[in-house]
Amino acid sequence: MPNVDLHCHSTASDGSLSPRELLDHAREQGVDVLALTDHDTTAGLASASQAANEAGVRLVPGIEISVSWGGRTLHILGLNIDPDNAALNQGLIRLREFRHWRAKEIARKLDKAGIPGSYDAVCRMSGEQIISRTHFARFLVENGHAKDIKQVFKRYLVSGKPGHVAGKWASLAEAIDWIHGAGGRAVIAHPARYSLSATKLRVLFNEFKEMGGDGLEVACGSQSRRECQRMAQYARQYDLLASCGSDYHGPQHAWLALGRVAPLPTDCTPVWYDWDIM
Ligand code: AMP
Ligand code: MN
Ligand code: MN
Ligand code: MN
């Protein structure tokens, strides 16, 4: 069985390895097929593609699109997309503009809460790339406001906390359309992470399926074995394809290692079933 990891991040979004470092690490980890899925940007895909050729790893061009749905934020993966598709990139520009505005707003709120200097710090950290809450989290940990990334999110960056700003992302239908327009498959990322009740999950899967959505991330870094089994059941029930990915963000993040995601249950249809990648 090939080692397939269809979800990870580079310095083009909130990962800490450059696309090249990521591909070298994928080779070290024995990954055969890797999707780079940065948040709301395709900026890392060109250098990832070149590095993948050199490393002998098969690259699946991907994206993780931020979506607002029912008052929450969901993440929709686009797998096997054309990174140069005009409508997709036009849509992503809007999300990055929101990110830019939000970064200033988060910094303003932290300032008000007695924590100055975050905007300059996150701009420096992210280079010319997108600014994520992860960058704010790193800044806050480095300045002693929490002991780790997990704690800092809870204290500062989620709803009801001093640095929280509500998301105004793409609609679910837009994300699916952009991904399909770019020739890719739309997959709901880490479905167990949204704290949705069973009823709400069903509403989501029904809507997603009606809009033409393709798959569920059944196995991933932040889902337990039990959650993985449950998502596999949903995938079968809703006739959705199954994906797997570590959601790797770099060595200092406590999430799963690259290429170490659990294998998909054998009764799922893998999202790559008809791709010429193996
Ligand atoms: P953003 O898209 O900028 O709102 O940031 C979302 C990112 O923050 C996610 O992709 C994760 O990488 C990270 N994140 C969110 N919640 C947590 C958490 N509790 N612990 C660690 N990282 C988190
Ligand atoms: Mn992230
Ligand atoms: Mn995500
Ligand atoms: Mn991710």
Short mmCIF file of N, CA, C and O in Angstrom, two decimals, residues 105-198:
data_model
loop_
_atom_site.label_atom_id
_atom_site.label_comp_id
_atom_site.label_asym_id
_atom_site.label_seq_id
_atom_site.Cartn_x
_atom_site.Cartn_y
_atom_site.Cartn_z
N GLU A 105 -7.51 43.70 12.81
CA GLU A 105 -8.56 43.75 13.82
C GLU A 105 -8.18 42.93 15.06
O GLU A 105 -8.37 43.37 16.20
N ILE A 106 -7.61 41.75 14.86
CA ILE A 106 -7.15 40.93 16.00
C ILE A 106 -6.08 41.71 16.77
O ILE A 106 -6.11 41.77 18.01
N ALA A 107 -5.15 42.31 16.03
CA ALA A 107 -4.06 43.05 16.68
C ALA A 107 -4.61 44.23 17.49
O ALA A 107 -4.17 44.49 18.61
N ARG A 108 -5.62 44.90 16.91
CA ARG A 108 -6.23 46.03 17.61
C ARG A 108 -6.86 45.57 18.93
O ARG A 108 -6.73 46.19 19.97
N LYS A 109 -7.53 44.43 18.87
CA LYS A 109 -8.19 43.91 20.07
C LYS A 109 -7.17 43.46 21.12
O LYS A 109 -7.37 43.66 22.32
N LEU A 110 -6.09 42.82 20.66
CA LEU A 110 -5.06 42.39 21.61
C LEU A 110 -4.41 43.63 22.25
O LEU A 110 -4.13 43.64 23.45
N ASP A 111 -4.21 44.63 21.43
CA ASP A 111 -3.68 45.90 21.92
C ASP A 111 -4.53 46.43 23.07
O ASP A 111 -4.03 46.80 24.13
N LYS A 112 -5.84 46.42 22.84
CA LYS A 112 -6.80 46.90 23.84
C LYS A 112 -6.75 46.06 25.10
O LYS A 112 -7.02 46.54 26.20
N ALA A 113 -6.41 44.77 24.92
CA ALA A 113 -6.33 43.86 26.06
C ALA A 113 -4.96 43.93 26.75
O ALA A 113 -4.63 43.11 27.60
N GLY A 114 -4.13 44.91 26.31
CA GLY A 114 -2.84 45.12 26.97
C GLY A 114 -1.70 44.33 26.37
O GLY A 114 -0.64 44.17 26.99
N ILE A 115 -1.89 43.82 25.14
CA ILE A 115 -0.81 43.08 24.48
C ILE A 115 -0.46 43.79 23.17
O ILE A 115 -1.07 43.55 22.13
N PRO A 116 0.51 44.71 23.20
CA PRO A 116 0.85 45.48 22.00
C PRO A 116 1.82 44.72 21.09
O PRO A 116 2.41 43.72 21.49
N GLY A 117 1.93 45.20 19.87
CA GLY A 117 3.02 44.74 18.98
C GLY A 117 2.74 43.50 18.16
O GLY A 117 3.61 43.02 17.45
N SER A 118 1.51 42.97 18.24
CA SER A 118 1.29 41.69 17.56
C SER A 118 1.26 41.85 16.03
O SER A 118 1.70 40.96 15.31
N TYR A 119 0.76 42.98 15.53
CA TYR A 119 0.62 43.11 14.07
C TYR A 119 1.97 43.07 13.37
O TYR A 119 2.18 42.29 12.44
N ASP A 120 2.92 43.86 13.86
CA ASP A 120 4.26 43.85 13.25
C ASP A 120 4.87 42.46 13.35
O ASP A 120 5.50 41.99 12.40
N ALA A 121 4.68 41.81 14.47
CA ALA A 121 5.27 40.48 14.68
C ALA A 121 4.70 39.46 13.70
O ALA A 121 5.45 38.70 13.09
N VAL A 122 3.37 39.44 13.54
CA VAL A 122 2.80 38.42 12.63
C VAL A 122 3.13 38.73 11.17
O VAL A 122 3.29 37.81 10.37
N CYS A 123 3.26 40.02 10.83
CA CYS A 123 3.66 40.37 9.46
C CYS A 123 5.07 39.84 9.20
O CYS A 123 5.34 39.26 8.15
N ARG A 124 5.95 40.04 10.15
CA ARG A 124 7.33 39.54 10.01
C ARG A 124 7.32 38.02 9.88
O ARG A 124 7.97 37.45 9.00
N MET A 125 6.57 37.34 10.75
CA MET A 125 6.54 35.88 10.77
C MET A 125 6.02 35.28 9.48
O MET A 125 6.49 34.25 9.05
N SER A 126 5.01 35.94 8.90
CA SER A 126 4.35 35.32 7.76
C SER A 126 5.00 35.70 6.44
O SER A 126 4.61 35.21 5.39
N GLY A 127 6.02 36.57 6.48
CA GLY A 127 6.64 37.03 5.24
C GLY A 127 5.60 37.78 4.43
O GLY A 127 4.80 38.53 4.96
N GLU A 128 5.56 37.53 3.15
CA GLU A 128 4.55 38.19 2.30
C GLU A 128 3.32 37.31 2.18
O GLU A 128 2.47 37.55 1.35
N GLN A 129 3.24 36.24 2.96
CA GLN A 129 2.18 35.24 2.78
C GLN A 129 0.99 35.56 3.67
O GLN A 129 0.95 36.58 4.31
N ILE A 130 0.02 34.64 3.69
CA ILE A 130 -1.20 34.91 4.46
C ILE A 130 -0.91 34.95 5.97
O ILE A 130 0.02 34.31 6.45
N ILE A 131 -1.72 35.70 6.69
CA ILE A 131 -1.62 35.72 8.15
C ILE A 131 -2.75 34.88 8.72
O ILE A 131 -3.91 35.06 8.39
N SER A 132 -2.35 33.93 9.57
CA SER A 132 -3.31 33.00 10.19
C SER A 132 -3.34 33.26 11.69
O SER A 132 -2.42 33.87 12.26
N ARG A 133 -4.38 32.77 12.34
CA ARG A 133 -4.40 32.84 13.81
C ARG A 133 -3.20 32.11 14.40
O ARG A 133 -2.76 32.41 15.50
N THR A 134 -2.70 31.10 13.67
CA THR A 134 -1.52 30.37 14.13
C THR A 134 -0.34 31.32 14.36
O THR A 134 0.43 31.15 15.32
N HIS A 135 -0.20 32.34 13.49
CA HIS A 135 0.89 33.30 13.67
C HIS A 135 0.69 34.10 14.96
O HIS A 135 1.64 34.31 15.71
N PHE A 136 -0.56 34.50 15.22
CA PHE A 136 -0.85 35.19 16.49
C PHE A 136 -0.56 34.26 17.67
O PHE A 136 -0.02 34.68 18.69
N ALA A 137 -0.92 32.99 17.51
CA ALA A 137 -0.68 32.02 18.59
C ALA A 137 0.81 31.92 18.89
O ALA A 137 1.22 31.95 20.06
N ARG A 138 1.62 31.84 17.85
CA ARG A 138 3.08 31.75 18.06
C ARG A 138 3.60 33.01 18.75
O ARG A 138 4.41 32.92 19.68
N PHE A 139 3.12 34.17 18.32
CA PHE A 139 3.54 35.44 18.94
C PHE A 139 3.18 35.43 20.43
O PHE A 139 3.99 35.79 21.29
N LEU A 140 1.97 35.01 20.75
CA LEU A 140 1.51 35.05 22.14
C LEU A 140 2.29 34.07 23.01
O LEU A 140 2.62 34.37 24.16
N VAL A 141 2.60 32.90 22.47
CA VAL A 141 3.39 31.92 23.24
C VAL A 141 4.80 32.46 23.46
O VAL A 141 5.33 32.43 24.58
N GLU A 142 5.40 33.00 22.37
CA GLU A 142 6.77 33.53 22.49
C GLU A 142 6.85 34.64 23.52
O GLU A 142 7.89 34.83 24.16
N ASN A 143 5.74 35.36 23.71
CA ASN A 143 5.76 36.46 24.68
C ASN A 143 5.19 36.07 26.04
O ASN A 143 4.86 36.93 26.85
N GLY A 144 5.08 34.78 26.26
CA GLY A 144 4.75 34.28 27.59
C GLY A 144 3.29 34.40 28.00
O GLY A 144 2.97 34.31 29.18
N HIS A 145 2.38 34.58 27.04
CA HIS A 145 0.96 34.72 27.40
C HIS A 145 0.24 33.39 27.56
O HIS A 145 -0.90 33.34 28.02
N ALA A 146 0.90 32.31 27.17
CA ALA A 146 0.35 30.96 27.36
C ALA A 146 1.49 29.98 27.19
O ALA A 146 2.55 30.33 26.64
N LYS A 147 1.28 28.73 27.67
CA LYS A 147 2.42 27.81 27.64
C LYS A 147 2.57 27.10 26.29
O LYS A 147 3.66 26.71 25.92
N ASP A 148 1.49 26.95 25.57
CA ASP A 148 1.60 26.34 24.25
C ASP A 148 0.47 26.81 23.33
O ASP A 148 -0.43 27.55 23.75
N ILE A 149 0.56 26.36 22.08
CA ILE A 149 -0.38 26.81 21.04
C ILE A 149 -1.82 26.46 21.41
O ILE A 149 -2.74 27.25 21.20
N LYS A 150 -2.00 25.28 21.95
CA LYS A 150 -3.34 24.83 22.29
C LYS A 150 -3.98 25.75 23.33
O LYS A 150 -5.12 26.19 23.20
N GLN A 151 -3.18 26.03 24.38
CA GLN A 151 -3.68 26.88 25.46
C GLN A 151 -3.97 28.31 24.97
O GLN A 151 -4.95 28.94 25.39
N VAL A 152 -3.11 28.79 24.07
CA VAL A 152 -3.26 30.17 23.62
C VAL A 152 -4.55 30.35 22.80
O VAL A 152 -5.22 31.38 22.90
N PHE A 153 -4.92 29.35 22.02
CA PHE A 153 -6.17 29.44 21.27
C PHE A 153 -7.33 29.56 22.24
O PHE A 153 -8.19 30.43 22.09
N LYS A 154 -7.34 28.70 23.24
CA LYS A 154 -8.43 28.70 24.22
C LYS A 154 -8.56 30.02 24.95
O LYS A 154 -9.65 30.49 25.22
N ARG A 155 -7.41 30.63 25.28
CA ARG A 155 -7.43 31.84 26.09
C ARG A 155 -7.67 33.12 25.30
O ARG A 155 -8.19 34.10 25.84
N TYR A 156 -7.21 33.12 24.04
CA TYR A 156 -7.21 34.39 23.30
C TYR A 156 -7.93 34.40 21.96
O TYR A 156 -8.38 35.44 21.51
N LEU A 157 -7.98 33.27 21.28
CA LEU A 157 -8.29 33.35 19.84
C LEU A 157 -9.60 32.72 19.43
O LEU A 157 -9.94 32.72 18.25
N VAL A 158 -10.36 32.19 20.38
CA VAL A 158 -11.65 31.59 20.01
C VAL A 158 -12.80 32.49 20.49
O VAL A 158 -12.57 33.44 21.24
N SER A 159 -14.00 32.18 20.04
CA SER A 159 -15.18 32.98 20.32
C SER A 159 -15.28 33.35 21.79
O SER A 159 -15.13 32.50 22.67
N GLY A 160 -15.52 34.63 22.07
CA GLY A 160 -15.67 35.11 23.45
C GLY A 160 -14.35 35.51 24.09
O GLY A 160 -14.33 35.99 25.23
N LYS A 161 -13.23 35.34 23.41
CA LYS A 161 -11.93 35.67 23.98
C LYS A 161 -11.37 36.96 23.36
O LYS A 161 -11.81 37.38 22.29
N PRO A 162 -10.40 37.60 24.05
CA PRO A 162 -10.01 38.97 23.68
C PRO A 162 -9.55 39.15 22.23
O PRO A 162 -9.76 40.22 21.66
N GLY A 163 -8.95 38.15 21.62
CA GLY A 163 -8.43 38.34 20.26
C GLY A 163 -9.30 37.70 19.19
O GLY A 163 -8.84 37.46 18.07
N HIS A 164 -10.57 37.43 19.52
CA HIS A 164 -11.42 36.75 18.54
C HIS A 164 -12.11 37.73 17.59
O HIS A 164 -12.67 38.73 18.02
N VAL A 165 -12.09 37.40 16.32
CA VAL A 165 -12.86 38.14 15.31
C VAL A 165 -13.61 37.11 14.49
O VAL A 165 -13.01 36.14 14.01
N ALA A 166 -14.92 37.32 14.33
CA ALA A 166 -15.72 36.33 13.60
C ALA A 166 -15.29 36.24 12.14
O ALA A 166 -14.89 37.23 11.53
N GLY A 167 -15.36 35.04 11.58
CA GLY A 167 -14.95 34.82 10.20
C GLY A 167 -16.01 35.26 9.20
O GLY A 167 -17.21 35.15 9.46
N LYS A 168 -15.58 35.82 8.08
CA LYS A 168 -16.49 36.10 6.94
C LYS A 168 -15.85 35.48 5.72
O LYS A 168 -15.22 36.14 4.92
N TRP A 169 -16.04 34.17 5.59
CA TRP A 169 -15.31 33.41 4.58
C TRP A 169 -16.21 33.13 3.37
O TRP A 169 -17.26 33.76 3.21
N ALA A 170 -15.82 32.16 2.56
CA ALA A 170 -16.63 31.76 1.41
C ALA A 170 -17.86 31.02 1.89
O ALA A 170 -17.89 30.50 3.01
N SER A 171 -18.91 30.97 1.04
CA SER A 171 -20.03 30.08 1.36
C SER A 171 -19.63 28.67 0.95
O SER A 171 -18.69 28.48 0.16
N LEU A 172 -20.35 27.68 1.48
CA LEU A 172 -20.04 26.29 1.15
C LEU A 172 -20.18 26.07 -0.36
O LEU A 172 -19.32 25.43 -0.99
N ALA A 173 -21.25 26.64 -0.95
CA ALA A 173 -21.48 26.46 -2.39
C ALA A 173 -20.35 27.08 -3.21
O ALA A 173 -19.90 26.49 -4.20
N GLU A 174 -19.89 28.27 -2.78
CA GLU A 174 -18.78 28.91 -3.52
C GLU A 174 -17.54 28.03 -3.49
O GLU A 174 -16.89 27.82 -4.53
N ALA A 175 -17.19 27.54 -2.30
CA ALA A 175 -15.96 26.73 -2.19
C ALA A 175 -16.03 25.51 -3.10
O ALA A 175 -15.08 25.20 -3.82
N ILE A 176 -17.19 24.84 -3.09
CA ILE A 176 -17.34 23.64 -3.93
C ILE A 176 -17.23 24.02 -5.41
O ILE A 176 -16.55 23.35 -6.19
N ASP A 177 -17.89 25.12 -5.78
CA ASP A 177 -17.84 25.56 -7.19
C ASP A 177 -16.42 25.91 -7.62
O ASP A 177 -16.00 25.57 -8.72
N TRP A 178 -15.71 26.65 -6.78
CA TRP A 178 -14.33 27.02 -7.16
C TRP A 178 -13.48 25.77 -7.35
O TRP A 178 -12.71 25.67 -8.30
N ILE A 179 -13.64 24.81 -6.44
CA ILE A 179 -12.83 23.58 -6.52
C ILE A 179 -13.19 22.79 -7.78
O ILE A 179 -12.32 22.36 -8.53
N HIS A 180 -14.49 22.64 -8.02
CA HIS A 180 -14.91 21.90 -9.22
C HIS A 180 -14.48 22.61 -10.49
O HIS A 180 -14.04 21.98 -11.45
N GLY A 181 -14.60 23.95 -10.49
CA GLY A 181 -14.17 24.74 -11.65
C GLY A 181 -12.69 24.53 -11.95
O GLY A 181 -12.24 24.62 -13.09
N ALA A 182 -11.92 24.26 -10.90
CA ALA A 182 -10.48 24.03 -11.06
C ALA A 182 -10.17 22.55 -11.24
O ALA A 182 -9.01 22.13 -11.12
N GLY A 183 -11.22 21.74 -11.49
CA GLY A 183 -11.02 20.32 -11.81
C GLY A 183 -10.73 19.43 -10.61
O GLY A 183 -10.31 18.28 -10.77
N GLY A 184 -10.97 19.94 -9.39
CA GLY A 184 -10.61 19.17 -8.20
C GLY A 184 -11.80 18.51 -7.52
O GLY A 184 -12.95 18.63 -7.97
N ARG A 185 -11.53 17.80 -6.44
CA ARG A 185 -12.58 17.20 -5.61
C ARG A 185 -12.68 17.96 -4.30
O ARG A 185 -11.65 18.29 -3.69
N ALA A 186 -13.93 18.21 -3.87
CA ALA A 186 -14.18 18.95 -2.63
C ALA A 186 -14.42 17.97 -1.49
O ALA A 186 -15.26 17.08 -1.59
N VAL A 187 -13.65 18.15 -0.42
CA VAL A 187 -13.66 17.22 0.71
C VAL A 187 -13.81 18.01 2.01
O VAL A 187 -13.07 18.97 2.23
N ILE A 188 -14.73 17.62 2.87
CA ILE A 188 -14.87 18.29 4.17
C ILE A 188 -13.69 17.87 5.06
O ILE A 188 -13.51 16.68 5.35
N ALA A 189 -12.87 18.85 5.44
CA ALA A 189 -11.70 18.56 6.28
C ALA A 189 -12.14 18.26 7.71
O ALA A 189 -13.13 18.81 8.20
N HIS A 190 -11.40 17.39 8.37
CA HIS A 190 -11.59 17.04 9.80
C HIS A 190 -13.02 17.26 10.32
O HIS A 190 -13.25 18.11 11.19
N PRO A 191 -13.99 16.50 9.79
CA PRO A 191 -15.41 16.74 10.14
C PRO A 191 -15.72 16.59 11.64
O PRO A 191 -16.69 17.18 12.12
N ALA A 192 -14.90 15.86 12.37
CA ALA A 192 -15.19 15.68 13.80
C ALA A 192 -14.72 16.86 14.64
O ALA A 192 -15.02 16.94 15.83
N ARG A 193 -13.99 17.80 14.02
CA ARG A 193 -13.40 18.88 14.83
C ARG A 193 -14.34 20.07 15.04
O ARG A 193 -14.01 21.03 15.75
N TYR A 194 -15.51 20.06 14.43
CA TYR A 194 -16.36 21.25 14.51
C TYR A 194 -17.34 21.21 15.68
O TYR A 194 -18.19 22.09 15.80
N SER A 195 -17.26 20.19 16.52
CA SER A 195 -18.20 20.02 17.64
C SER A 195 -19.64 20.13 17.18
O SER A 195 -20.46 20.78 17.84
N LEU A 196 -19.97 19.53 16.06
CA LEU A 196 -21.36 19.53 15.58
C LEU A 196 -22.08 18.31 16.17
O LEU A 196 -21.49 17.22 16.25
N SER A 197 -23.34 18.49 16.56
CA SER A 197 -24.14 17.37 17.03
C SER A 197 -24.36 16.42 15.86
O SER A 197 -24.19 16.80 14.70
N ALA A 198 -24.80 15.19 16.15
CA ALA A 198 -25.07 14.23 15.09
C ALA A 198 -26.10 14.80 14.11
O ALA A 198 -25.97 14.64 12.89
#
